[in-house]
Short mmCIF file of C-alpha atoms and ligand atoms in Angstrom, two decimals:
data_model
loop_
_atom_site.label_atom_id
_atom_site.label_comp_id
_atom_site.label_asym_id
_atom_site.label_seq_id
_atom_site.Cartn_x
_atom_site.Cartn_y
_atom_site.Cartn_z
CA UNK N 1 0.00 0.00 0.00
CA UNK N 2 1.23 3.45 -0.84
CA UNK N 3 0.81 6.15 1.82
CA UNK N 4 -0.14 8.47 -0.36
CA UNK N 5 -1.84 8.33 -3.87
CA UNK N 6 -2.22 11.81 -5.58
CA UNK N 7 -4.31 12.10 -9.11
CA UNK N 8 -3.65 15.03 -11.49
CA UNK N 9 0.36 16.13 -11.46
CA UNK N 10 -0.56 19.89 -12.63
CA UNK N 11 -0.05 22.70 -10.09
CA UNK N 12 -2.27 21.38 -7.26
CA UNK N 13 -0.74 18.43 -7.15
CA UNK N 14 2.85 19.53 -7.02
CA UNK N 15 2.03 21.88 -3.97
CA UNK N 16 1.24 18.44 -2.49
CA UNK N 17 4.05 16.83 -3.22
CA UNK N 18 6.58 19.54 -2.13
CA UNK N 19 4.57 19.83 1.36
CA UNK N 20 4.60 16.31 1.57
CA UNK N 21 8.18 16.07 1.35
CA UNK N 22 8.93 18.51 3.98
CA UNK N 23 7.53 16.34 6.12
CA UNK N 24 7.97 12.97 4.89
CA UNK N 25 10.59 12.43 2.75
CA UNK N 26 10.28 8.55 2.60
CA UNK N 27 6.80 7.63 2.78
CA UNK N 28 6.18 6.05 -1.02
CA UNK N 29 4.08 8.40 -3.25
CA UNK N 30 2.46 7.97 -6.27
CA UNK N 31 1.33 10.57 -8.91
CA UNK N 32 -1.11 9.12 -11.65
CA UNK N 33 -1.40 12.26 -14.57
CA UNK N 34 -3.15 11.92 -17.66
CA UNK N 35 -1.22 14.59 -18.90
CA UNK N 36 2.31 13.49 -20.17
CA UNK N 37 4.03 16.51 -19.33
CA UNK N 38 2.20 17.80 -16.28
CA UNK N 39 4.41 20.68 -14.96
CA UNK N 40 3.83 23.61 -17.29
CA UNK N 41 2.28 26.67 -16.63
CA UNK N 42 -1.60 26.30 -17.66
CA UNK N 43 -1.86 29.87 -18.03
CA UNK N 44 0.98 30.63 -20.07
CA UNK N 45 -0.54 28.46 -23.16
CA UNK N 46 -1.17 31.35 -24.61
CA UNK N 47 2.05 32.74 -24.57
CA UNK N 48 2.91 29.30 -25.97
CA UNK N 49 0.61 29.69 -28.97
CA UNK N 50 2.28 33.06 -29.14
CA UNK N 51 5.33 31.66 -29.44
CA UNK N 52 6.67 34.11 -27.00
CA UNK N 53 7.26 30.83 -24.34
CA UNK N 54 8.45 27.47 -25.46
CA UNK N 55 7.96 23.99 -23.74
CA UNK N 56 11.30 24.89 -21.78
CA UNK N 57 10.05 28.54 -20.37
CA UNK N 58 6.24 26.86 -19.35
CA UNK N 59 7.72 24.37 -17.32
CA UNK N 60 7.73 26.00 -13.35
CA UNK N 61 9.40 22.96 -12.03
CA UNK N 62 12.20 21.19 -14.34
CA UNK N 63 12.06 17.18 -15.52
CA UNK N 64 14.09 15.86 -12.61
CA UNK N 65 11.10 17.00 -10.37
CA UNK N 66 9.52 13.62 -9.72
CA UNK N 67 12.69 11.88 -9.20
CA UNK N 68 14.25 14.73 -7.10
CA UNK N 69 11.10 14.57 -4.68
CA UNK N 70 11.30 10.06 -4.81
CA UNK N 71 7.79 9.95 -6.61
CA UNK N 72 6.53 7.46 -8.36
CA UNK N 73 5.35 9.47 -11.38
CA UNK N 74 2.58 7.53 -13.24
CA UNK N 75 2.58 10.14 -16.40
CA UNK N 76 -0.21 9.22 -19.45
CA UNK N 77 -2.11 7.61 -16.77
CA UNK N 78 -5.42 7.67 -16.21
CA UNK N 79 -7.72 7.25 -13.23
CA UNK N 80 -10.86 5.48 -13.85
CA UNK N 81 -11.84 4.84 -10.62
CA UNK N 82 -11.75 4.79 -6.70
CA UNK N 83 -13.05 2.17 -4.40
CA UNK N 84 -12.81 4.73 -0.97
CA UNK N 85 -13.56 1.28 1.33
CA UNK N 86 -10.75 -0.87 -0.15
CA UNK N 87 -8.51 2.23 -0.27
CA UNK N 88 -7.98 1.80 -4.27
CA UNK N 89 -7.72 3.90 -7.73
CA UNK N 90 -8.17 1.72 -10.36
CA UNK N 91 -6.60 2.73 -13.51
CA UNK N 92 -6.63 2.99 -17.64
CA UNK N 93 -6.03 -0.84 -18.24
CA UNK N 94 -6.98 -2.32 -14.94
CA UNK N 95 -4.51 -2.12 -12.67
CA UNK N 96 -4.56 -0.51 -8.96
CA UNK N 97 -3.04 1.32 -6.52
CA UNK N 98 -3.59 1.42 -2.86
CA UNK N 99 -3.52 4.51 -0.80
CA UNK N 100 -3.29 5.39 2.92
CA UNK N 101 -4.05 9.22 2.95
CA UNK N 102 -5.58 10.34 -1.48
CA UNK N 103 -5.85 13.84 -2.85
CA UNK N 104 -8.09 14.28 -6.11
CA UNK N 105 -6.60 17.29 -7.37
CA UNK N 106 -7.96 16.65 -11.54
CA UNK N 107 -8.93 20.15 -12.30
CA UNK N 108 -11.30 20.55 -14.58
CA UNK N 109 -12.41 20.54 -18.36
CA UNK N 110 -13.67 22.52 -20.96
CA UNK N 111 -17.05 23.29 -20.98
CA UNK N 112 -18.13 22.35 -24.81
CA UNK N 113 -21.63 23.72 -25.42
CA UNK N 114 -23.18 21.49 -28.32
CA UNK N 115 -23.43 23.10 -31.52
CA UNK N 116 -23.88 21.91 -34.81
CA UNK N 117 -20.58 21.25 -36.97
CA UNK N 118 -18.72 20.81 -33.78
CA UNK N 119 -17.27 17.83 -34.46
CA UNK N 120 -15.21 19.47 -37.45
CA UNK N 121 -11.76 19.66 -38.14
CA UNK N 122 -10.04 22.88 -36.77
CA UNK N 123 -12.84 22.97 -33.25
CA UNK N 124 -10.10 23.07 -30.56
CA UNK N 125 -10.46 24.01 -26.96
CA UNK N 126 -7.55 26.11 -25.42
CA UNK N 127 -6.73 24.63 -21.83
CA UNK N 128 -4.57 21.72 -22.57
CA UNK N 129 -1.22 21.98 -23.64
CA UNK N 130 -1.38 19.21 -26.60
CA UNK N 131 -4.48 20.83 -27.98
CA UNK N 132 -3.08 24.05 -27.76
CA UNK N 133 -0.02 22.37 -29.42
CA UNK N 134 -2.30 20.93 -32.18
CA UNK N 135 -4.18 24.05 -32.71
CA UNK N 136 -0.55 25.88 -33.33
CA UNK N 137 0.34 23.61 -36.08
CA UNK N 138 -2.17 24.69 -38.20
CA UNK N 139 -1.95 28.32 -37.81
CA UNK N 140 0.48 28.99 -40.52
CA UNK N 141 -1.96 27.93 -42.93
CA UNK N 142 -4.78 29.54 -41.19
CA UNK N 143 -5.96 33.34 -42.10
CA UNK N 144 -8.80 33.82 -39.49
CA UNK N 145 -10.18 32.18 -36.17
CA UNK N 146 -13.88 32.59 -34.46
CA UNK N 147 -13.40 32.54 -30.20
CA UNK N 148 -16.40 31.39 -28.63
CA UNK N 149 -16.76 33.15 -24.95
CA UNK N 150 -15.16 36.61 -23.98
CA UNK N 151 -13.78 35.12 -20.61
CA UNK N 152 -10.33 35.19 -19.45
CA UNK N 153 -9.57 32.10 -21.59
CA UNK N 154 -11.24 33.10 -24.66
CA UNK N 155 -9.38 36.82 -24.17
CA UNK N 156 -6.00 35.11 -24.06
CA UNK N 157 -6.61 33.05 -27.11
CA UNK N 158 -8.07 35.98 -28.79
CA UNK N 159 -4.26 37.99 -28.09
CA UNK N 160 -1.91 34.92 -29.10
CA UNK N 161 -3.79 34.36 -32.23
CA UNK N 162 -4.03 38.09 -33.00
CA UNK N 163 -0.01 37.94 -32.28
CA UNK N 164 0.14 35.35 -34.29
CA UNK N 165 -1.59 37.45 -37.75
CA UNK N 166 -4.86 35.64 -37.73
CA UNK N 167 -7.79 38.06 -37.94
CA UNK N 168 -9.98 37.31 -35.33
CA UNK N 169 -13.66 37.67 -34.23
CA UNK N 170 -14.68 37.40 -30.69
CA UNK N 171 -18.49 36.22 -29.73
CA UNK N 172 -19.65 36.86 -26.28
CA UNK N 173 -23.00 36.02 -25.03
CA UNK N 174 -23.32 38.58 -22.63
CA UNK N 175 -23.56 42.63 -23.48
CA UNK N 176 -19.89 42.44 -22.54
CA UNK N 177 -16.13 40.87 -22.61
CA UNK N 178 -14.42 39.90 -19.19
CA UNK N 179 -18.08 40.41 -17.61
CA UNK N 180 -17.10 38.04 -14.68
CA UNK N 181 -13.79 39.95 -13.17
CA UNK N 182 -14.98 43.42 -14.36
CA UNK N 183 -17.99 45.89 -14.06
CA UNK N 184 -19.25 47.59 -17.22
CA UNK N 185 -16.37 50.64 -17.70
CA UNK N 186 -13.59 48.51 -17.23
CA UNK N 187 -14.92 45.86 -19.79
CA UNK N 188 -15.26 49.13 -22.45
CA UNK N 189 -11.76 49.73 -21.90
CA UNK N 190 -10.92 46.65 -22.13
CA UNK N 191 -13.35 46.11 -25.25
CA UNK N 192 -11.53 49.23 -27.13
CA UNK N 193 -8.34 47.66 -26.61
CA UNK N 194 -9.04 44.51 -28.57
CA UNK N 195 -10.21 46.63 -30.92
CA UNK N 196 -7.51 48.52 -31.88
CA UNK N 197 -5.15 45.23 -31.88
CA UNK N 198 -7.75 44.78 -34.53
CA UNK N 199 -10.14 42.24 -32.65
CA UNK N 200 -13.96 42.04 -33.91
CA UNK N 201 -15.82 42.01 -30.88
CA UNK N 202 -19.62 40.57 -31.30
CA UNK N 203 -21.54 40.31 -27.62
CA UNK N 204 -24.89 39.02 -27.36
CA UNK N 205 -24.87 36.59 -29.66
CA UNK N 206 -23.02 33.31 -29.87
CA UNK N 207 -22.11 30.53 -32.97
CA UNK N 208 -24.92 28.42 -33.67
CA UNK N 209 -23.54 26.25 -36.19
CA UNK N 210 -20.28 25.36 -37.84
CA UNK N 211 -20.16 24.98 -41.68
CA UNK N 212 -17.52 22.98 -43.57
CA UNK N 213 -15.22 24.51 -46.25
CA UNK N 214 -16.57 24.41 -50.21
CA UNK N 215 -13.71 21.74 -51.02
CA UNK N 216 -13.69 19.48 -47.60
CA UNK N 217 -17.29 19.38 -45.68
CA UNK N 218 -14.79 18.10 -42.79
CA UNK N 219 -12.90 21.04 -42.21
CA UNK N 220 -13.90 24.61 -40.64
CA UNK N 221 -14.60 27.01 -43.76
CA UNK N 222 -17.25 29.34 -41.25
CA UNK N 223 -19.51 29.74 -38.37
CA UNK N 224 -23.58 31.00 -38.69
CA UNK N 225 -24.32 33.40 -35.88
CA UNK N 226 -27.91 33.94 -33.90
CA UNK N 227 -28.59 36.50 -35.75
CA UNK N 228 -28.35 34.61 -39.28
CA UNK N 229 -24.81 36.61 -40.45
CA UNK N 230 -22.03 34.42 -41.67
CA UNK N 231 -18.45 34.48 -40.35
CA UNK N 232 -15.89 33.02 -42.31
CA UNK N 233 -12.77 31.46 -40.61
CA UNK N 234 -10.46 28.55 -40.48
CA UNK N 235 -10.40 27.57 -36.77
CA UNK N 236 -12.55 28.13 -34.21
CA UNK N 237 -11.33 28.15 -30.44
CA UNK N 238 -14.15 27.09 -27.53
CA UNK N 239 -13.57 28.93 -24.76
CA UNK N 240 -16.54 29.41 -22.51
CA UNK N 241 -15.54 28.22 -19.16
CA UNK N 242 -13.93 24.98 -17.28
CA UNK N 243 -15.66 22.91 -15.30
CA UNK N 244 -14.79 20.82 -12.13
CA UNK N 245 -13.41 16.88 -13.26
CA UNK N 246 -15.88 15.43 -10.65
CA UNK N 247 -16.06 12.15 -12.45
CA UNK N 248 -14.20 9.51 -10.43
CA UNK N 249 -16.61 10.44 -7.20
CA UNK N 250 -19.91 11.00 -8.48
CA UNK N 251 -22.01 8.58 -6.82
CA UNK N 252 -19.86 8.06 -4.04
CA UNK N 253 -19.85 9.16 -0.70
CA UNK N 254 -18.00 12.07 -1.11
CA UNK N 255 -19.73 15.46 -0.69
CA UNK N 256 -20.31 17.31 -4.07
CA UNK N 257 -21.77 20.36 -5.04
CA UNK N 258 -20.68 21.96 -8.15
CA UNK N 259 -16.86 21.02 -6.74
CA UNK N 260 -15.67 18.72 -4.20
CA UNK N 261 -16.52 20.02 -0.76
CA UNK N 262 -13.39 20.63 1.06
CA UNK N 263 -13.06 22.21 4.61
CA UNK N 264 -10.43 24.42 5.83
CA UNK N 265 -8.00 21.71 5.83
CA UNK N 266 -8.75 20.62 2.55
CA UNK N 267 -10.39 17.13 3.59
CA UNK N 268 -13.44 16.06 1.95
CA UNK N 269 -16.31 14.09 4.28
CA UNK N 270 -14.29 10.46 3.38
CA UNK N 271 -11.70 10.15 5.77
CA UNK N 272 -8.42 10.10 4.78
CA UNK N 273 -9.65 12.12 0.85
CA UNK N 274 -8.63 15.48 0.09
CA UNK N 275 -8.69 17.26 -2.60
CA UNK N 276 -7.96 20.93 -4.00
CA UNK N 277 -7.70 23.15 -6.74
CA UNK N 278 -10.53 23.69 -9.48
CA UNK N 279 -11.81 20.09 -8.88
CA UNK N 280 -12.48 21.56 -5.39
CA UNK N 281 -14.52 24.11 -3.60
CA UNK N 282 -13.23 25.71 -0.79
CA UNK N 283 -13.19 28.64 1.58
CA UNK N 284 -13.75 31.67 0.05
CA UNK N 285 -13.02 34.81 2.50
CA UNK N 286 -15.03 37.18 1.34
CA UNK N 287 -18.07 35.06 0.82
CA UNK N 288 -17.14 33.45 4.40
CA UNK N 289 -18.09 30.22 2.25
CA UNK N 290 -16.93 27.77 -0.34
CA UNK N 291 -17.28 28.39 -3.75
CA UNK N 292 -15.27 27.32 -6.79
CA UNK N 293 -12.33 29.35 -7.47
CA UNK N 294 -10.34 28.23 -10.60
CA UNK N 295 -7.26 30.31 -10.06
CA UNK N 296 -3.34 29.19 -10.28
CA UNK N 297 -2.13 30.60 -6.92
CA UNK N 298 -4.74 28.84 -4.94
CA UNK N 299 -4.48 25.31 -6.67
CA UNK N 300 -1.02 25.66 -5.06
CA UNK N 301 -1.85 26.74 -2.15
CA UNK N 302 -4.65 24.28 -1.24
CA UNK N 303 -2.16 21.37 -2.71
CA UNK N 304 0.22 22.92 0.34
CA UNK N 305 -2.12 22.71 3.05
CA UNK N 306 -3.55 19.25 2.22
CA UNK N 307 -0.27 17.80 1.63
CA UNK N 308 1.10 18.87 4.90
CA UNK N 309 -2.15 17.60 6.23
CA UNK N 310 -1.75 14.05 4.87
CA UNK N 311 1.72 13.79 6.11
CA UNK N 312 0.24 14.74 9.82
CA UNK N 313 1.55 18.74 10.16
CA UNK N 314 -1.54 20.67 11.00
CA UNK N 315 -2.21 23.49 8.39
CA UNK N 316 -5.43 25.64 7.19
CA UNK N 317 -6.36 27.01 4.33
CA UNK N 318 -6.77 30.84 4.83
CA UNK N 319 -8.98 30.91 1.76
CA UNK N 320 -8.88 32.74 -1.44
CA UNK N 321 -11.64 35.24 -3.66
CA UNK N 322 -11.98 35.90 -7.04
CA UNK N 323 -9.02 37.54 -8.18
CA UNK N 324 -7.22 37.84 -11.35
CA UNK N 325 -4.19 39.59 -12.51
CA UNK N 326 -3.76 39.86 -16.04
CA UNK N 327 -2.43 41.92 -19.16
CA UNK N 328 -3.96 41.69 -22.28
CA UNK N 329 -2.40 43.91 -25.27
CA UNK N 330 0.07 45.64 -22.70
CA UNK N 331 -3.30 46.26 -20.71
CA UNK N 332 -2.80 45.59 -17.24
CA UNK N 333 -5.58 44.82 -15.38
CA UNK N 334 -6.00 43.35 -11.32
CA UNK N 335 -9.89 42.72 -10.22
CA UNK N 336 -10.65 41.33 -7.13
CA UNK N 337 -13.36 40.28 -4.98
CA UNK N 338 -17.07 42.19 -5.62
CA UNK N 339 -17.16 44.48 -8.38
CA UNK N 340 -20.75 45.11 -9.27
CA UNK N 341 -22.47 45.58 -5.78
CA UNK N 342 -25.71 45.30 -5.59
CA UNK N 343 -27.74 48.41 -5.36
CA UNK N 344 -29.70 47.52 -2.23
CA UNK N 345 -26.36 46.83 -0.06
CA UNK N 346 -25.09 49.91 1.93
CA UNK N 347 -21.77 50.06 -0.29
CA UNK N 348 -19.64 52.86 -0.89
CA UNK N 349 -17.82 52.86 -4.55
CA UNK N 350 -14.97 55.31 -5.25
CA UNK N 351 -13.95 55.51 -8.57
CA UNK N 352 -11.25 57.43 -10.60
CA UNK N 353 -10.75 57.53 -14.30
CA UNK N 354 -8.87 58.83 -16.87
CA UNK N 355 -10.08 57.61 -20.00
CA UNK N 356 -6.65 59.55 -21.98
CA UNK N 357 -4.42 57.20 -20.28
CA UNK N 358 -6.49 54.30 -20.07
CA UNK N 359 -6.42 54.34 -16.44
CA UNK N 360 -9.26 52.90 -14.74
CA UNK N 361 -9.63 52.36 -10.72
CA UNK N 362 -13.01 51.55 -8.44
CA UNK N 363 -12.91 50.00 -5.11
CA UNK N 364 -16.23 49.13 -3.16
CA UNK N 365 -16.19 49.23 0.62
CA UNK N 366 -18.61 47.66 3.02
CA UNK N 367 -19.06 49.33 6.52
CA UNK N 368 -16.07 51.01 5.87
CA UNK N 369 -13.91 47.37 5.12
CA UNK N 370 -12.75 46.91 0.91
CA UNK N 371 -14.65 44.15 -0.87
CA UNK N 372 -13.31 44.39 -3.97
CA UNK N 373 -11.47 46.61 -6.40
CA UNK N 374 -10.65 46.99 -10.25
CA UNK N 375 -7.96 48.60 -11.21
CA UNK N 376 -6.86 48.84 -14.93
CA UNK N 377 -3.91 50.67 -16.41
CA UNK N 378 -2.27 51.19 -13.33
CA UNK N 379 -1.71 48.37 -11.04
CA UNK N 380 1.07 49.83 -9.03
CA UNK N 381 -0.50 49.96 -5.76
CA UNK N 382 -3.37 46.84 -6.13
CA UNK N 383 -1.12 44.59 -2.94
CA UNK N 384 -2.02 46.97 -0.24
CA UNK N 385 -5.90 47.35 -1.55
CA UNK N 386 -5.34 42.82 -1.83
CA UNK N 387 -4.08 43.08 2.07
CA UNK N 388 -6.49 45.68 3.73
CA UNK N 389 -9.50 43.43 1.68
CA UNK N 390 -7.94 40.43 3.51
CA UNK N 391 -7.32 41.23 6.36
CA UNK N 392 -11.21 43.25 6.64
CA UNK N 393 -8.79 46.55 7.79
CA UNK N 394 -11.39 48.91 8.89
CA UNK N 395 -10.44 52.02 7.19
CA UNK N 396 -11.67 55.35 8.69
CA UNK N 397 -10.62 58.47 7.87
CA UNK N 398 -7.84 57.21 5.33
CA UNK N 399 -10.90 55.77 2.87
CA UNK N 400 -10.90 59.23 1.54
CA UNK N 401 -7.44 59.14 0.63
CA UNK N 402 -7.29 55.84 -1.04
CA UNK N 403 -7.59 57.12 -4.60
CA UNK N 404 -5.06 60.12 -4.28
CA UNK N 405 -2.10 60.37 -6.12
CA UNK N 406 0.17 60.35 -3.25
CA UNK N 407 -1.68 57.17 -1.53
CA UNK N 408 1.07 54.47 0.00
CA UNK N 409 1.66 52.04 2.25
CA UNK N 410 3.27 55.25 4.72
CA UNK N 411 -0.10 57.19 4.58
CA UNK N 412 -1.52 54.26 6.16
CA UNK N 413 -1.32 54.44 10.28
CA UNK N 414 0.95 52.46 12.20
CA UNK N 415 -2.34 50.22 13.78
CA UNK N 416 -3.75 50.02 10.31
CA UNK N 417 -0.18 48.54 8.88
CA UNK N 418 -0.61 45.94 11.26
CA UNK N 419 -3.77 44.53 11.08
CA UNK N 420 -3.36 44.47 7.54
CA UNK N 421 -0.15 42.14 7.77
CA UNK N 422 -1.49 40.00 10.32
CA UNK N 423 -1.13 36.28 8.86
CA UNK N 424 -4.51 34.47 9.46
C1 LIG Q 501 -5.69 29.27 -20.85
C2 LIG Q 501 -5.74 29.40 -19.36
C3 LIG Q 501 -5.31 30.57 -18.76
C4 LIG Q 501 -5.35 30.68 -17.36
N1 LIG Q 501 -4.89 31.84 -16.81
C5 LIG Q 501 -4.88 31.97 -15.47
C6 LIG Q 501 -4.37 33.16 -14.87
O1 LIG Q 501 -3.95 34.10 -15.55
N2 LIG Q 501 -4.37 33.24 -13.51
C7 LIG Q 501 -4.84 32.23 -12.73
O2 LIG Q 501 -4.82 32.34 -11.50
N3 LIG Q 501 -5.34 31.09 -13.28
C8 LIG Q 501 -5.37 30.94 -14.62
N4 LIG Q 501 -5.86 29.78 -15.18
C9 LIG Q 501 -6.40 28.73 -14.29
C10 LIG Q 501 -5.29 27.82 -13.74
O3 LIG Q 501 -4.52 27.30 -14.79
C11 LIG Q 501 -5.93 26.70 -12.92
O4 LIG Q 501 -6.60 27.29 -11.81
C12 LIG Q 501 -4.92 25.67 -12.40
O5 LIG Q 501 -4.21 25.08 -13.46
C13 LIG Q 501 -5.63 24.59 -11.59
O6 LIG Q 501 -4.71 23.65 -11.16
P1 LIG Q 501 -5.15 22.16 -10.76
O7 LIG Q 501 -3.88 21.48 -10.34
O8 LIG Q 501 -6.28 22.22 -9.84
O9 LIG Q 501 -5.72 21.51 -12.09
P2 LIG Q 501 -5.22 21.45 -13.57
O10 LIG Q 501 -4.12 22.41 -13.84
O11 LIG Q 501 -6.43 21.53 -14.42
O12 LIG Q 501 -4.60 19.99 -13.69
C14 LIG Q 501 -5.31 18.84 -13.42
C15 LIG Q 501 -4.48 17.66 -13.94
O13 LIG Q 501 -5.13 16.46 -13.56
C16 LIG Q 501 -5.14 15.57 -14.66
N5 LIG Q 501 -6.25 14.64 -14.49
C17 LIG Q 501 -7.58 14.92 -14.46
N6 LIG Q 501 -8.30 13.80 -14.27
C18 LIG Q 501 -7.41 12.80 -14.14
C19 LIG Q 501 -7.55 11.41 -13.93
N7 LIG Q 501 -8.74 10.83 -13.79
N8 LIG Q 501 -6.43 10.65 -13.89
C20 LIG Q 501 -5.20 11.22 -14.00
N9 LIG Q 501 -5.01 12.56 -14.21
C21 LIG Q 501 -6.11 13.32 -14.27
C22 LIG Q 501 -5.30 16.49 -15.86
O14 LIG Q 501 -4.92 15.85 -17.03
C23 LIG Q 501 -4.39 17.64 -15.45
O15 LIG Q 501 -3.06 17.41 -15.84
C24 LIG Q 501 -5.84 29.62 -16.55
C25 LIG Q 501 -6.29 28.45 -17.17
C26 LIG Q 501 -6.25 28.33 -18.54
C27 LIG Q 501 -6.72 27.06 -19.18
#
């Protein structure tokens, strides 16, 4: 029996490992990954497709990793199932492996809406690094690409096939790009930018059906939007969202709702089962709940606290929000936590903006406390707004002040500096 079994090598998964090994640097360990090559960086596919990163400059940890850390690296393996009362994972091709302490930590997949013509040649997805690699291949004989889904995802694919000379047409369901991390202004801004890097933006509508070329019904010659109007291209790119690999323990006993329930330690209800990352849902400080948050720095932080919790060191998860940095088009944008408060809430919203310089900031306050902020163009400053919203700093007098040019850590009182670098 191995003491631990981990599935899915990808960034959740290594955090386990490397906690793990602080404490136990014996104990056998096996890592089952579909994924051949699981320790590139997910988000920098697009820089990949780009070609501004290569294999080498994706990979965060190199290829003596699993040998360096004594694990038992099952790569190009699959998981297709786990018996939780014999303590098993059966795999691809029948055999098993037995487990003391397991940690699901699969991610999650594409969401692929069905639409007719789908199944064509030159449909990829963009959140796998061998699709992306596929889709990459063809691009020197491709002209022009439809994206399906203004999200983060579909944005990045949008800018590394733009950088790449395809001529591109985004289609967003919603009235607006990025309408998830930003509130209507910032998605404008955002919105203008593509467009001058020569993106054709067209929200409210989506691709109902995919049409083959004149001279091979196989291939992707164009799409036919709601509206009737005809888009020619030679690829098209689904990118509408991810959702949670859940498959190996629905139907089991372990707690599911749209993730893997996962408490503060990151243990599921089945003893000795933990899991993290965007498989799981977990504590969410700002909602003072769990909710699914599919973001890189907290797959490797929950991977962290549950591997030092299967190796018996006691650590919690201080939780994460929604939160994403980014740059698109030499756009720099942070958002994090709420930025479209309800109107019926008592919240404050101070904004500034300065539409010549593409400079965009808002940050709602609750009772005096940050909630959430956007700030666009200028991201200097965004870690102390991240630690006063984490740390629920009540602000004061100082709110007033936030927005001004001259606003720094040093305006901030000596009290206020130190609740807002208190480590919970
Ligand atoms: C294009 C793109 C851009 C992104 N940009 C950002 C960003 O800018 N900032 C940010 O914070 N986040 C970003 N993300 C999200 C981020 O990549 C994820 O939150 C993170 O990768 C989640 O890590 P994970 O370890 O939970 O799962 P994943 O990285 O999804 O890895 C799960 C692994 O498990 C394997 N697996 C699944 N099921 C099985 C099984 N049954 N058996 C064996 N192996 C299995 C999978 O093959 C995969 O290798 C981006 C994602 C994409 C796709």
């Amino acid at each position: 029996m191995s003491k631990y079994v981990i599935i899915g090598g990808s960034v959740g998964g290594i955090g386990a490992v490397e906690a793990i090994r602080e404490v136990d640097p014996v104990g056998e360990l096996i890592v089952v990954s579909e994924e051949p090559f699981p320790q590139y960086s997910r988000p920098m596919i697009s820089e990949y497709v780009s070609r501004e990163a290569t294999l080498e400059t994706m990979k965060y940890r190199g290829d003596k990793f699993w040998k360096k850390n004594n694990v038992q690296a099952l790569k190009g393996r699959t998981a297709v199932n786990i018996n939780f009362i014999k303590k098993q994972v059966e795999l691809d091709g029948g055999d098993t492996v037995e487990f003391e302490k397991l940690l699901i930590a699969t991610g999650g997949r594409p969401f692929v809406p069905r639409i007719e013509g789908g199944e064509k040649d030159g449909v990829f997805t963009f959140t796998e690094l061998s699709t992306a690699e596929r889709m990459a291949s063809r691009l020197e004989k491709s002209e022009s690409a439809v994206v399906i889904g203004g999200g983060l995802i579909g944005v990045s694919a949008t800018e590394a096939l733009v950088k790449r000379g395809m001529k591109v047409t985004l289609v967003e369901l919603k009235n607006k790009i990025l309408n998830l991390i930003l509130d209507e202004t910032a998605s404008e801004i955002a919105e203008k930018v593509l467009r001058e890097a020569g993106v054709t933006i067209i929200t409210g509508q989506t691709v109902q059906q995919i049409i083959g070329r004149k001279d091979n019904e196989n291939a992707v010659g164009r799409v036919i939007m709601t509206d009737g109007k005809e888009i020619s291209c030679d690829l098209v790119v689904v990118a509408i969202g991810v959702i949670p690999r859940t498959e190996l323990v629905k139907g089991t006993d372990v707690k599911l709702n749209r993730g893997i329930l996962v408490d503060r330690f990151m243990r599921t209800n089945v003893p000795d089962v933990y899991a993290c990352g965007d498989v799981a849902e977990a504590y969410d400080f700002l909602l003072n709940g769990n909710r699914l948050l599919p973001l890189w720095p907290l797959a490797h932080l929950g991977g962290r606290v549950a591997g030092y919790n299967m190796a018996g060191k006691k650590a919690e998860y201080f939780g994460g929000t929604i939160m994403s940095a980014l740059k698109y088009f030499d756009l720099p944008i942070i958002s994090v936590g709420m930025m479209n408060p309800e109107d019926s809430g008592d919240y404050e919203v101070l904004i500034e903006h300065h539409p010549k310089k593409t400079v965009y900031k808002k940050i709602v306050l609750d009772k005096n406390v940050i909630v959430g902020f956007i700030f666009l163009g200028d991201i200097e400053k965004a870690g102390i707004f991240f630690q006063l919203m984490k740390n629920h700093v009540k602000l004061g007098e100082i709110k007033d002040k936030l927005l001004s040019e001259d606003f720094g850590l040093l305006t901030l009182s000596p009290p206020i500096r130190k609740e807002m670098f208190v480590v919970n």
